[in-house]
CSV table of C-alpha atoms in Angstrom, one decimal:
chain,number,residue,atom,x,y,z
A,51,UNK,CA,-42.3,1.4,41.3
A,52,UNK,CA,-44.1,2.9,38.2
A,53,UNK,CA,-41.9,5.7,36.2
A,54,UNK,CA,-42.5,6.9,32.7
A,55,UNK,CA,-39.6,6.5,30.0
A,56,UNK,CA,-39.5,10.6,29.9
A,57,UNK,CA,-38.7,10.8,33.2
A,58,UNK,CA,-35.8,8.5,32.9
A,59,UNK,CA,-31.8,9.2,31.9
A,60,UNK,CA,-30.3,6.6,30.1
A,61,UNK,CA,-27.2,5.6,29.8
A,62,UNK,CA,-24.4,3.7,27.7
A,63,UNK,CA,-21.7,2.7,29.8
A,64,UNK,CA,-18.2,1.0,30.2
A,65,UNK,CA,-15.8,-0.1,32.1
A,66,UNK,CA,-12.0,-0.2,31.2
A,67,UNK,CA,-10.6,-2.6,33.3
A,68,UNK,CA,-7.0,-0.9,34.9
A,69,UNK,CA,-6.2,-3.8,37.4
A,70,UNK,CA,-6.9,-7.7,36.9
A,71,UNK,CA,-10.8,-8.0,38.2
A,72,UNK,CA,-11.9,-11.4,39.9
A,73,UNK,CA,-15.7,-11.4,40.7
A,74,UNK,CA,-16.3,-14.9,42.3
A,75,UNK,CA,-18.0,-17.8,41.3
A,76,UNK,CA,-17.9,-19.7,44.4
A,77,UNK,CA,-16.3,-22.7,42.6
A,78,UNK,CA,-12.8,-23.5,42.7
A,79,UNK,CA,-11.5,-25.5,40.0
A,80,UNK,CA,-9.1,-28.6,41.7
A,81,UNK,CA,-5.8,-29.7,40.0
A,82,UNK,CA,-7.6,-32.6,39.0
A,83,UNK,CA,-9.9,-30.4,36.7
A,84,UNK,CA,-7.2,-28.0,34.6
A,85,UNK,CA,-3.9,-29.0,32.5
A,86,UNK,CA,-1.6,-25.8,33.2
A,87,UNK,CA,0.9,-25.9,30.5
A,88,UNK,CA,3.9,-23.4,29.1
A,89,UNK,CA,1.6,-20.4,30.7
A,90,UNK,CA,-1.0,-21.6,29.7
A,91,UNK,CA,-4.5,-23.1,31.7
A,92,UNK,CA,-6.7,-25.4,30.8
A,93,UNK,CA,-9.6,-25.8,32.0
A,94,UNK,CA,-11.5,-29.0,31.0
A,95,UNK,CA,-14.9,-29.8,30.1
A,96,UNK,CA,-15.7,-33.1,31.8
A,97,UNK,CA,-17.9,-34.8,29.1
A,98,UNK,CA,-15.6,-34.3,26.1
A,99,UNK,CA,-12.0,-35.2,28.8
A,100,UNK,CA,-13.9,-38.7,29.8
A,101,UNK,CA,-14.8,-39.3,25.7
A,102,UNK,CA,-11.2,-38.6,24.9
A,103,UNK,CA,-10.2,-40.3,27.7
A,104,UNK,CA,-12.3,-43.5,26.7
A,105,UNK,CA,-10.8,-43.4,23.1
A,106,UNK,CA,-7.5,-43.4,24.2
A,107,UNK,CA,-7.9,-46.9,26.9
A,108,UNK,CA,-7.1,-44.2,29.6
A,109,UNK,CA,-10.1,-43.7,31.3
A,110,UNK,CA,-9.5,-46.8,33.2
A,111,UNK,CA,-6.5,-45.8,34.5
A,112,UNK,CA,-7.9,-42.3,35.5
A,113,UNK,CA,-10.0,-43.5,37.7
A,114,UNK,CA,-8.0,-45.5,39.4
A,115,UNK,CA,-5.5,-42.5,40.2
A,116,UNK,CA,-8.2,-40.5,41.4
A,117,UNK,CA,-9.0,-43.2,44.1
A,118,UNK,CA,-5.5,-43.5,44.7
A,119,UNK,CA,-4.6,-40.1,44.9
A,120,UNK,CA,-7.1,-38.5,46.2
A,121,UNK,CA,-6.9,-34.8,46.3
A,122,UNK,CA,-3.9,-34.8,45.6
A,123,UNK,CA,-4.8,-36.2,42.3
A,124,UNK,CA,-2.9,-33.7,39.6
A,125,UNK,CA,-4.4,-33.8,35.8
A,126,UNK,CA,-1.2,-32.1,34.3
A,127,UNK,CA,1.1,-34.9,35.4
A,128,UNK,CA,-1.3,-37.3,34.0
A,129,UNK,CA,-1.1,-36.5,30.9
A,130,UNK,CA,2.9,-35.9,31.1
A,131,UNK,CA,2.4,-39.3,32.6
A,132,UNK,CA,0.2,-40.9,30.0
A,133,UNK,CA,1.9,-39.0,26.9
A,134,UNK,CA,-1.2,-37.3,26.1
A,135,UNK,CA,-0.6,-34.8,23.3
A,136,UNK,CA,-1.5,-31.3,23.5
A,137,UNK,CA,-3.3,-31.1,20.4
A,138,UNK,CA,-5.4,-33.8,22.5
A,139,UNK,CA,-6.1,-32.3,25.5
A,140,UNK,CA,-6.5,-28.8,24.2
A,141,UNK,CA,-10.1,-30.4,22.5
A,142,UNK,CA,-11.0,-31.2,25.8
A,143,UNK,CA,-11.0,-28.2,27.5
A,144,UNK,CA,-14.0,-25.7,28.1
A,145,UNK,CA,-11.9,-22.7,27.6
A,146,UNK,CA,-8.5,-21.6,28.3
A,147,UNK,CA,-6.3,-18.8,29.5
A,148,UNK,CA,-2.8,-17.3,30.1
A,149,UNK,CA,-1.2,-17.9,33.6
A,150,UNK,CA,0.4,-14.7,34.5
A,151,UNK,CA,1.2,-16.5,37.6
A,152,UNK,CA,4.8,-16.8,38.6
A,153,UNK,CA,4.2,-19.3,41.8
A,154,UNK,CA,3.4,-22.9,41.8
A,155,UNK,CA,-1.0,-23.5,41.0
A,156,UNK,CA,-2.7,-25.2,43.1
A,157,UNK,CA,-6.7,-24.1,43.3
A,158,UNK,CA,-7.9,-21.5,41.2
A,159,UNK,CA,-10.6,-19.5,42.4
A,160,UNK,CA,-12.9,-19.1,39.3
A,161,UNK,CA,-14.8,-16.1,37.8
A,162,UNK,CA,-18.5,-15.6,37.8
A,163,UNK,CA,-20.0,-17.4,34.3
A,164,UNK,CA,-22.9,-17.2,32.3
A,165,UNK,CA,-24.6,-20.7,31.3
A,166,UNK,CA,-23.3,-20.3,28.1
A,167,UNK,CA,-19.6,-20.1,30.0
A,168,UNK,CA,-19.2,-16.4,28.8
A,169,UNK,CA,-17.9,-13.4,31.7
A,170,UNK,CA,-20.3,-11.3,33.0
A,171,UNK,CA,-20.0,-8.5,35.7
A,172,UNK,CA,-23.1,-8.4,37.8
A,173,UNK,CA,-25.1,-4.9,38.2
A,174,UNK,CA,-25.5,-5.6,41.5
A,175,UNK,CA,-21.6,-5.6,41.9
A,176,UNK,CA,-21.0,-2.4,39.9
A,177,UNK,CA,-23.9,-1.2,42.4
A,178,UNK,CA,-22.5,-2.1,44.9
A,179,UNK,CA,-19.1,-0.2,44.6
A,180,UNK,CA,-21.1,3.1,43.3
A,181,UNK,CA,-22.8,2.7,47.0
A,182,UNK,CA,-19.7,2.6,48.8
A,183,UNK,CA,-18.1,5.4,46.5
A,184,UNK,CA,-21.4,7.7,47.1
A,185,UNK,CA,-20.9,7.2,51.1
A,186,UNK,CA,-17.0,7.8,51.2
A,187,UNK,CA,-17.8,11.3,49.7
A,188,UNK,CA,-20.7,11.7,51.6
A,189,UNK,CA,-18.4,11.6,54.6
A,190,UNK,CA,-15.5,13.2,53.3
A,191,UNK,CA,-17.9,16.3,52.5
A,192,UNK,CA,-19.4,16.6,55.9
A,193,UNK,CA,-18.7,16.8,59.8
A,194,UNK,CA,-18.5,13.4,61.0
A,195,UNK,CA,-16.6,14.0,64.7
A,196,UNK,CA,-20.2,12.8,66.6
A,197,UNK,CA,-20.0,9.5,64.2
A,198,UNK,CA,-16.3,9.0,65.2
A,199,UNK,CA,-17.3,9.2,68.8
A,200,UNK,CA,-19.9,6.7,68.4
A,201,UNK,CA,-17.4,4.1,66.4
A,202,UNK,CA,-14.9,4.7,69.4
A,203,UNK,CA,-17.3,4.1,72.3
A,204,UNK,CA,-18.4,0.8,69.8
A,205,UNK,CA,-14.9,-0.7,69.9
A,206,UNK,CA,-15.1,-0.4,74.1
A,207,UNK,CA,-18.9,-2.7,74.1
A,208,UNK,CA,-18.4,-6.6,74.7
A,209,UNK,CA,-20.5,-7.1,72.1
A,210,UNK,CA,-19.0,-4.5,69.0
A,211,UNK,CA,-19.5,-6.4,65.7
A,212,UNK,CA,-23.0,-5.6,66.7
A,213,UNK,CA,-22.4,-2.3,68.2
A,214,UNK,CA,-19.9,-1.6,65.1
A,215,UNK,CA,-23.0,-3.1,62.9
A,216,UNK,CA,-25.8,-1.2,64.4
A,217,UNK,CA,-23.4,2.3,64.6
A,218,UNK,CA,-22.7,1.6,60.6
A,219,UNK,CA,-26.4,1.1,59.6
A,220,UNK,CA,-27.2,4.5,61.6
A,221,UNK,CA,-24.6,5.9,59.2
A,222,UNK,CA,-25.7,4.7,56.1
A,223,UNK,CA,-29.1,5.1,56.7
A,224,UNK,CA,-27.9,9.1,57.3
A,225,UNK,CA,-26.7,8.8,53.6
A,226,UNK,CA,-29.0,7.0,51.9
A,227,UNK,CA,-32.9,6.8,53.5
A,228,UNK,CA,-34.1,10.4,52.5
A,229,UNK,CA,-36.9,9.8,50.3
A,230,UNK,CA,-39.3,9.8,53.2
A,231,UNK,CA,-42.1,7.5,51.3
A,232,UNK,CA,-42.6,5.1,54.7
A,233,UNK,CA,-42.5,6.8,57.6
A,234,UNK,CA,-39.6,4.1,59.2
A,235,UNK,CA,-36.4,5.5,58.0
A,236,UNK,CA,-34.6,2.6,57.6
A,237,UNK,CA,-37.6,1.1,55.1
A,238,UNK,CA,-35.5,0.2,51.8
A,239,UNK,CA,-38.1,2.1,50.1
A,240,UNK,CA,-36.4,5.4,51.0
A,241,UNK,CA,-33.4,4.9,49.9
A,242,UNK,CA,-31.9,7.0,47.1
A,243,UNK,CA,-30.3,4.4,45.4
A,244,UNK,CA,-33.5,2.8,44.3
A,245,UNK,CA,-33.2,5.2,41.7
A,246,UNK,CA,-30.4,3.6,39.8
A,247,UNK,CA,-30.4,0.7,37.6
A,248,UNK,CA,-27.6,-1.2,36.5
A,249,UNK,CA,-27.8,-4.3,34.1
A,250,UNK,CA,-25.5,-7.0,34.1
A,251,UNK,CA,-22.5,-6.4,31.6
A,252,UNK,CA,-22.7,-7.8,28.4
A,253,UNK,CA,-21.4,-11.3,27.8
A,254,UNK,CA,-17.3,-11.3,28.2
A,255,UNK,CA,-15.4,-13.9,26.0
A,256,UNK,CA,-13.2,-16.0,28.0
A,257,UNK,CA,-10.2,-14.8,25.4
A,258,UNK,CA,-10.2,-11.8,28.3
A,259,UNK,CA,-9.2,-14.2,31.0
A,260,UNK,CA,-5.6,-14.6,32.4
A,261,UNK,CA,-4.7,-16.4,35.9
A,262,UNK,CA,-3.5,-13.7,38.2
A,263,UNK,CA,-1.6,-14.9,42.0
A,264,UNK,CA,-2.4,-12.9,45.4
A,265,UNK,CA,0.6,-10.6,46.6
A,266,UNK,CA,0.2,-9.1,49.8
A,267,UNK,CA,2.9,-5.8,49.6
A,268,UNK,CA,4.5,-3.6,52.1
A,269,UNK,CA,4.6,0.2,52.6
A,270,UNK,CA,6.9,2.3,51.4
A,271,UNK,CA,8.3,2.7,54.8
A,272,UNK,CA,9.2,-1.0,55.0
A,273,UNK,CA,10.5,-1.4,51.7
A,274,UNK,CA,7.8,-2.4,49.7
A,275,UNK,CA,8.8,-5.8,49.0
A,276,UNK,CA,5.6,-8.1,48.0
A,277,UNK,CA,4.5,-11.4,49.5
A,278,UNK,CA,3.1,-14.4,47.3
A,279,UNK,CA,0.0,-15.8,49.1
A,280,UNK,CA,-1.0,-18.8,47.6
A,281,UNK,CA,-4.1,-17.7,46.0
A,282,UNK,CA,-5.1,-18.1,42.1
A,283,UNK,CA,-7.7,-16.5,40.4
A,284,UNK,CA,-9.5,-16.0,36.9
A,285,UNK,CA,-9.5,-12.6,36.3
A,286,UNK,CA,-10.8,-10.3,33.5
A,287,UNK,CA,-7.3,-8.8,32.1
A,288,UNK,CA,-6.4,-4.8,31.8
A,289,UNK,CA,-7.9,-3.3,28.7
A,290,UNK,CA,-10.7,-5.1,28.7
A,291,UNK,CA,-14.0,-3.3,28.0
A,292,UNK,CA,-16.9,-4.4,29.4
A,293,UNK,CA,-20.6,-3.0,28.5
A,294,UNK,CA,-23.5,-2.6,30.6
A,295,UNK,CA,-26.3,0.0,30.7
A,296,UNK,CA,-27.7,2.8,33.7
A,297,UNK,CA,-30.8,3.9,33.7
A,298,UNK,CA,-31.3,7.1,36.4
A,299,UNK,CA,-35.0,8.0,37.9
A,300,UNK,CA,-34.2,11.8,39.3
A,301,UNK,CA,-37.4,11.5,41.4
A,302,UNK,CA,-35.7,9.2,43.5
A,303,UNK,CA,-32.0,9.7,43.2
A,304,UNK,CA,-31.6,12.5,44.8
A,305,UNK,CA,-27.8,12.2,45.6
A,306,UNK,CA,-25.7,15.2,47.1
A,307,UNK,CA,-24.9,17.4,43.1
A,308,UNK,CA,-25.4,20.7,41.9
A,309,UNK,CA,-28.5,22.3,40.7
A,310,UNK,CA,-27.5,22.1,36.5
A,311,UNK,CA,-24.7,19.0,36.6
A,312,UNK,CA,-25.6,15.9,35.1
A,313,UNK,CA,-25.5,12.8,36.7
A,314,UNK,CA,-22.8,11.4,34.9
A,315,UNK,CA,-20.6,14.6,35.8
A,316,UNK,CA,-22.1,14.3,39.7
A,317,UNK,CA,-21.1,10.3,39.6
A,318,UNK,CA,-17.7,11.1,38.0
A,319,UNK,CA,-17.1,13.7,40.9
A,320,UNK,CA,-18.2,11.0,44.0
A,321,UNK,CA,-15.9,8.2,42.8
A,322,UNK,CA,-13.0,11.0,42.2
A,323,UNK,CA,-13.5,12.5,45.8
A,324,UNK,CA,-13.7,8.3,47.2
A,325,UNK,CA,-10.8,8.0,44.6
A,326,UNK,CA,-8.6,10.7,46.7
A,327,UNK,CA,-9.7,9.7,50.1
A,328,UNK,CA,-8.1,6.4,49.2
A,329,UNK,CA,-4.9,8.0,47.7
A,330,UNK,CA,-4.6,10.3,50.9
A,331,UNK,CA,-5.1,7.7,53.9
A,332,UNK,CA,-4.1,4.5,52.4
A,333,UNK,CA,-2.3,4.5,48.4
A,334,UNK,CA,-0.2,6.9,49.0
A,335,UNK,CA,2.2,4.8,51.7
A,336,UNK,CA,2.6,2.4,48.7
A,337,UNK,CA,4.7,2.3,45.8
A,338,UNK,CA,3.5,1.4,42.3
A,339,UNK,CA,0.4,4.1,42.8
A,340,UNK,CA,-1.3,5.1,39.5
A,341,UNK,CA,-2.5,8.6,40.4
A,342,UNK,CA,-3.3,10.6,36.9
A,343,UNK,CA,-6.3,8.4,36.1
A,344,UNK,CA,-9.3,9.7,36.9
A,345,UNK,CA,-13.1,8.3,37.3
A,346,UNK,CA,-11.6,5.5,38.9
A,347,UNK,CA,-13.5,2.8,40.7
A,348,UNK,CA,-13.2,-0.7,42.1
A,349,UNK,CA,-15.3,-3.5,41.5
A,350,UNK,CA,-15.7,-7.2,42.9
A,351,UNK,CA,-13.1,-9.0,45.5
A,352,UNK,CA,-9.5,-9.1,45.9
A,353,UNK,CA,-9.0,-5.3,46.7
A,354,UNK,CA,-9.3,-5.5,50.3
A,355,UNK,CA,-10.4,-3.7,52.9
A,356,UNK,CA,-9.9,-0.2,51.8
A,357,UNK,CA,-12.0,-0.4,49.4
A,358,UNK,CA,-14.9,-1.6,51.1
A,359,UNK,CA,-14.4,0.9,54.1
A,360,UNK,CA,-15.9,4.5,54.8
A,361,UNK,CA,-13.8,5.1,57.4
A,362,UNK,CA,-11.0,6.8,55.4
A,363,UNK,CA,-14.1,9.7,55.4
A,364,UNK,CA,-15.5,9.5,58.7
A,365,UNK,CA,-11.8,9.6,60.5
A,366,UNK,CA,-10.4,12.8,58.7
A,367,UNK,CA,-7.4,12.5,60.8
A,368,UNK,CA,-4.8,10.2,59.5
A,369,UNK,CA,-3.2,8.9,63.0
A,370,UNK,CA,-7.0,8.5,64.8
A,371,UNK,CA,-8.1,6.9,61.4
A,372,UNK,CA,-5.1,4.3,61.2
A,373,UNK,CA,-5.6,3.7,65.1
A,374,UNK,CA,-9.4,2.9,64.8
A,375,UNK,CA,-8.8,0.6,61.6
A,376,UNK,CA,-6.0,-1.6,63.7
A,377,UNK,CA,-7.9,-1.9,66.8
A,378,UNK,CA,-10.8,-3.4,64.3
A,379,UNK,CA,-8.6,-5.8,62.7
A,380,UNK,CA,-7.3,-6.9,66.0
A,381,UNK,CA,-10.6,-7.3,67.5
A,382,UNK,CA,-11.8,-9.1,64.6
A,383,UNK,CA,-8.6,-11.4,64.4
A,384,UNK,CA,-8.5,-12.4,67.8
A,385,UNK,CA,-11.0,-13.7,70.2
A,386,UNK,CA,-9.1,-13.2,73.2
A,387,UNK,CA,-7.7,-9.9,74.4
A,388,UNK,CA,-4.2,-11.9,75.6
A,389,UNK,CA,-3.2,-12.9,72.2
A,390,UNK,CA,-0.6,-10.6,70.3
A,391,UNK,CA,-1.8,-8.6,67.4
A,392,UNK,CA,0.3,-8.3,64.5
A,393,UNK,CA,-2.1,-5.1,63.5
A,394,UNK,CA,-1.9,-3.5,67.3
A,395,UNK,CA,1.0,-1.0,66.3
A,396,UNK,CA,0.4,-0.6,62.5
A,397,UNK,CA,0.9,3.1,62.5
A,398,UNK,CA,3.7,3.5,64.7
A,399,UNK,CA,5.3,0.8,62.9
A,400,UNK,CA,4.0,1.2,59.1
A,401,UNK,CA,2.6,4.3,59.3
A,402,UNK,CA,-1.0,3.1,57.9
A,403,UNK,CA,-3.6,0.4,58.8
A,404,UNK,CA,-3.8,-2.4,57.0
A,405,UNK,CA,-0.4,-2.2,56.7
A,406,UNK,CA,-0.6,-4.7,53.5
A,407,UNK,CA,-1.7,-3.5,50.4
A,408,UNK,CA,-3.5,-6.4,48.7
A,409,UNK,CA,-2.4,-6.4,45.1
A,410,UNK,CA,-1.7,-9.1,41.8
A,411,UNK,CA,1.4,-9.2,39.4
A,412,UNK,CA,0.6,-8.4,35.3
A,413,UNK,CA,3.2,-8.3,33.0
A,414,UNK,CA,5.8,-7.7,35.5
A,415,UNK,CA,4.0,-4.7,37.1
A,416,UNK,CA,1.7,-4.8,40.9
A,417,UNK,CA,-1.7,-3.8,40.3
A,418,UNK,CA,-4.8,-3.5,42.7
A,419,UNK,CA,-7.6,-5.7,42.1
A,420,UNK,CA,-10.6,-5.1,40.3
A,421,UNK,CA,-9.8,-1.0,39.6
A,422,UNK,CA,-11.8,-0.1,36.3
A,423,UNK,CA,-12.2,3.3,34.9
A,424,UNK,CA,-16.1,4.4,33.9
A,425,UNK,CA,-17.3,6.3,31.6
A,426,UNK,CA,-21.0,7.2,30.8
A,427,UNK,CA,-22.5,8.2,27.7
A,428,UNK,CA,-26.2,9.4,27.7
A,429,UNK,CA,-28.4,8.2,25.2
């Protein structure tokens, strides 16, 4: 694809992180690879641990622990153990953290790095919630009632994770394969969104990282109490800013706006309208609901299924929508049609589907993972 600078918008733009955002690296870091410590993690480098180690006639003795131990091996009562001073150890860590965990650390799930060891947030992830955003108010703007029917008749097939599958892509391509440049709809070349480019964000000190736990809370209806689910994870922490450009091609993103409004007003207005579907069908039966912020948008993992669903939009009707979201669930937790589902009554019962809100505890308060505010500047 060859476009001229002139007939590109650029953009300088941020994301002000509202809720503790995890965007995995696929590693977990064992017990026998972090010291946690009076709130405090860390994480060590394994070069400058065994030269410390070595100096001290320990490293001996580590190994031997680790054969005995196993998995089970724990670093922070080794060097409670072993008298190991902090001011020690603390040169032997990579980088460290607060733990605004409450519960008991086991794994921790760790955040994407650069080779340098510095946070980034991939385009492709801040991409990636922009296309989910863009079809929620796709939906939420347009009749949907043959889509439903389709869905509905999906759940019925033997086979429906590919009947769901093949019903969803039919969707999508609906929203996004307009550009007509190959004469097979579904070619990625006529998608809209191969109009927008977003870097990766600018490197992110590790000073921004805390440890955040997993809650899994309750509806309002059911009193709203949270659940620990022993899950840890690096997270970037609220207030964070994080940097990254967009660079628009109107040629080819040709999303749903009027004639004279910007693209940063026209993005704005998608994420709000996604922003309100969420609120309406699924935030709302929850306590602890921020709902004056506005431009809103959620990025990496953590935040569950509602904020990787278009359903919200395609179901308009709250009890059908909640119906077709638990039967999904149940079909996708259990195999066999005998087995009880927890999820089979959700809105009878909770009044919403899921009828858990995933969420993390900061500073004494529940957040949602991974909600970040943008803004867009032209340049």
């Amino acid at each position: 694809m060859v476009v001229t600078s002139e007939k590109i918008s650029k953009y300088k733009a941020e994301l002000k992180v509202k809720g503790p955002l995890f965007i995995g690296s696929g590693k977990t870091i064992e017990k026998s690879e972090y010291i946690a410590e009076n709130k405090m993690i860390y994480v060590m480098d394994s070069l400058k641990m065994f030269k410390g180690l070595k100096e001290k006639r320990l490293l001996e003795k580590f190994q031997n622990d680790i054969i005995f131990w196993g998995s089970n091996f724990n670093m922070t009562n080794f060097v409670c153990k072993n008298k190991i001073k902090k001011s020690e150890y603390e040169n032997w860590a990579a980088y460290n953290y607060n733990n605004e965990s409450d519960s008991k650390i086991t794994q921790v799930q760790a955040f994407i790095k650069d080779p340098y060891n510095m946070l980034y947030v991939p385009g492709s992830s801040i991409k990636g919630a922009l296309r989910t955003a863009y079809e929620n108010y796709y939906f939420s703007m347009y009749n949907t009632e043959e889509k439903c029917i389709k869905i509905k008749s999906a759940l019925s097939e033997r086979n429906y994770k590919t009947e769901l599958n093949r019903k969803y892509k039919e969707a999508s391509s609906d929203v996004f394969n307009k550009l007509k440049m190959k004469n097979t709809k579904s070619d990625a070349i006529n998608d809209i969104f191969r109009g927008i480019r977003i870097s990766d964000s600018k490197p992110i000190s590790v000073e921004n990282l805390i440890l955040c736990g997993k809650y899994d809370k309750k509806p309002k209806l059911r009193g709203g109490k949270a659940k620990f689910i022993n899950i840890q994870r690096e997270c970037i922490k609220p207030g964070t800013i994080i940097e990254f450009s967009i660079e628009i091609i109107p040629e080819y993103f040709k999303i749903k706006k009027d004639e004279n409004e910007s693209f940063e007003n026209a993005i704005y207005n998608i994420i709000n309208r996604a922003q309100i579907m969420q609120k309406k069908y699924f935030l709302s039966k929850f306590s602890d609901i921020d709902n004056v912020s506005k431009n809103l948008i959620y990025i990496g993992g953590g935040s569950g299924f509602v904020s990787k669903t278009i359903l919200h939009s395609v179901f308009k009707n709250e009890r059908e929508c909640a119906e077709v979201i638990s039967r999904i669930i149940e079909k996708n937790k259990y195999k066999n049609a005998k087995n009880k589902c927890k999820n089979e009554n959700d809105y009878r019962e909770y009044g919403v589907s899921p009828h858990m809100r995933k969420c993390t505890l900061y500073k004494n308060n529940y957040y949602d993972f991974g909600l970040c505010e943008l803004t867009m500047i032209p340049i």
